[in-house]
Amino acid sequence: MKTKPKILILGGSFAGLAAAFELQHKLHDRAEITVISKERQFVFIPSLIWLVPGWRKPEQITFDLDSAFTSKGINFIQTAAQRIDPEAKKVITTNGEMEYDYLVIATGPRMAWETVPGLGPHDGYTHSACTLPHSVAAAEAWQEFLQNPGPVVVGAVQGASCFGASYEIVLNLNRALKKAGVKDKAPITFITAEPFLTHFGIDGFGVAQPMIEKFYKAVGINWLTNNVVEKVTPGEIHTKDNGVIPFKYSILIPPFQGVKAVKDSPGVGNAAGFVPVNDRYQHVDFPEIYAAGISVAVSPPAPTPIPCGVPKTAHMSEQMAAVAAHNIATDILGGEPKEVPFPETAAVCVMDAGNQGVLMITDRIFAPRKLQILIPGPWSHWLKIFLEKYLMWKLRTGRMQLP
Ligand SMILES: Cc1cc2nc3c(=O)[nH]c(=O)nc-3n(C[C@H](O)[C@H](O)[C@H](O)COP(=O)(O)OP(=O)(O)OC[C@H]3O[C@@H](n4cnc5c(N)ncnc54)[C@H](O)[C@@H]3O)c2cc1C
């Protein structure tokens, strides 16, 4: 009897879950699908912005990966990939070696805190909302800060790509200060490497810039664009052209790179540890390797005065995973492969401000776009809450065929 092809997926988040469930849906028992992830928990990262001001608890935005996968006949192993050997088609993990016929890399980012001295929650002075442990620590510090408030600085440093999150964090903290009745004691400055507000690393999005500028002015958030952070010292952000900005509480988004396991695998990743893929989300040199989500290498649509990366949102990560899964399935079963160049990826996103927000929809992440919708209003906040519940249910139960 012919042995079933072994499909190994690295990562148990948006891209990993989407790839695994799509493959299971398409292949049923025609393949052996295994997911490995460093963590046993799925974390709904978009809700970390609400964990910081204390509006969510970790258990509300997480679920157990083992039961989600095993209930669908997908193997799950909690372990970390250390290296990929593409010639031998093996992944070296902390628990030993695993062979594959097809590999999907969905390992997300490594946060490159070291690019700015003093940046980040490990050896630095700024907080982070990029991971669950970071956000839990940032939430504890926020409660302390509210007892004796002072200047707040939020933003994204040079080379960052996850700009949307920095806007959501500043807007939600602004709302939290207002609710706590201490807004007058906590002036807010937003700093970003982007050439203008809502550039987002994609050269802007419709009328988002005047919209956000009007909103920042209305709520009293100062901003600095084209900003370079040279170093952070206790209570001070040292910038290249904007002097020293004092802070009592700060969250700054770092640059994202690919994870060490990819970087340590010669030929698999580029210098930053991202995986170079073609329009099928297939590795440019190893056809049995695919990648999806933040782990994929993408070039900016146009250069910026200060380096800005390209955002890869959760929704986009799922779409990339669906393309990769389709192409693995057609390789096994036969059929037409699918090609979706990254610039043509659609995006749906809500930028939340705590009690209102903006729904953003586009047919293409990079211009030229046919569809570019921005709808502001309080209902966007409620939509974001609905999406949190709906998407967590969809991902936990593997209903990837739903919108
Ligand atoms: C604060 C914040 C707010 C955001 N808000 C939104 C939003 O509103 N909407 C939106 O669409 N996107 C949002 N995003 C972006 C979104 O979170 C990412 O697009 C998404 O998480 C990318 O999914 P991924 O699967 O590629 O990577 P990740 O979610 O980063 O997952 C990577 C997975 O790989 C695992 N892993 C890593 N290394 C290894 C290894 N060596 N071995 C095994 N497993 C490994 C990890 O444990 C994890 O399971 C936000 C991001 C942040 C930081």
Coordinates of N, CA and C in Angstrom, one line a residue, residues 167 169-178 182-184 186-190 197 211-223 353-356:
Y167 N -1.4 52.2 15.8 CA -2.5 53.1 15.8 C -3.6 52.6 16.8
I169 N -3.2 50.7 19.4 CA -2.7 50.8 20.8 C -2.9 52.3 21.3
V170 N -2.4 53.2 20.5 CA -2.5 54.6 21.0 C -3.9 55.1 21.1
L171 N -4.8 54.6 20.2 CA -6.2 55.1 20.3 C -6.9 54.4 21.5
N172 N -6.6 53.2 21.8 CA -7.2 52.5 22.9 C -6.6 53.0 24.3
L173 N -5.3 53.3 24.3 CA -4.8 53.9 25.5 C -5.4 55.3 25.8
N174 N -5.5 56.0 24.7 CA -6.2 57.4 24.8 C -7.6 57.2 25.4
R175 N -8.3 56.2 25.0 CA -9.7 56.0 25.5 C -9.6 55.5 27.0
A176 N -8.6 54.7 27.3 CA -8.4 54.2 28.7 C -8.1 55.4 29.6
L177 N -7.3 56.3 29.1 CA -6.9 57.5 30.0 C -8.2 58.3 30.2
K178 N -9.0 58.4 29.2 CA -10.2 59.2 29.3 C -11.1 58.6 30.3
V182 N -7.8 60.6 33.8 CA -6.5 61.1 34.0 C -5.8 61.6 32.7
K183 N -6.7 61.9 31.7 CA -6.1 62.2 30.3 C -5.3 63.5 30.4
D184 N -5.7 64.5 31.2 CA -5.0 65.7 31.3 C -3.6 65.6 31.9
A186 N -1.7 63.0 31.2 CA -0.9 62.0 30.4 C -0.9 62.5 28.9
P187 N -0.1 63.5 28.6 CA 0.0 63.8 27.2 C 0.5 62.7 26.3
I188 N -0.1 62.5 25.1 CA 0.3 61.4 24.3 C 1.0 61.8 23.1
T189 N 2.1 61.2 22.8 CA 2.9 61.4 21.5 C 2.9 60.1 20.7
F190 N 2.6 60.2 19.5 CA 2.7 59.0 18.6 C 3.9 59.2 17.6
L197 N 1.1 59.8 8.4 CA 0.2 58.9 9.2 C -0.6 58.1 8.2
M211 N -8.2 61.7 7.8 CA -9.2 61.2 8.8 C -8.5 61.0 10.2
I212 N -7.3 60.4 10.1 CA -6.6 60.1 11.4 C -6.0 61.4 12.0
E213 N -5.5 62.3 11.1 CA -5.0 63.5 11.6 C -6.1 64.4 12.3
K214 N -7.2 64.4 11.7 CA -8.4 65.1 12.3 C -8.7 64.5 13.7
F215 N -8.7 63.2 13.7 CA -9.0 62.5 15.0 C -7.9 62.7 16.0
Y216 N -6.7 62.6 15.7 CA -5.6 62.8 16.6 C -5.7 64.3 17.2
K217 N -5.9 65.2 16.3 CA -6.0 66.6 16.7 C -7.2 66.8 17.7
A218 N -8.3 66.1 17.4 CA -9.5 66.3 18.2 C -9.3 65.7 19.6
V219 N -8.6 64.6 19.7 CA -8.4 64.0 21.0 C -7.1 64.4 21.7
G220 N -6.3 65.2 21.0 CA -5.0 65.7 21.6 C -3.9 64.7 21.5
I221 N -3.7 64.0 20.5 CA -2.5 63.1 20.3 C -1.6 63.8 19.4
N222 N -0.3 64.1 19.9 CA 0.7 64.7 19.0 C 1.3 63.6 18.2
W223 N 1.9 64.0 17.0 CA 2.5 62.9 16.3 C 3.8 63.4 15.6
A353 N -10.6 52.0 18.1 CA -10.2 53.1 18.9 C -10.8 53.0 20.3
G354 N -11.3 51.9 20.7 CA -11.8 51.6 22.1 C -13.3 51.8 22.2
N355 N -13.9 52.8 21.5 CA -15.3 52.9 21.5 C -15.8 53.2 20.1
Q356 N -14.9 53.3 19.2 CA -15.3 53.5 17.8 C -14.1 52.9 17.0

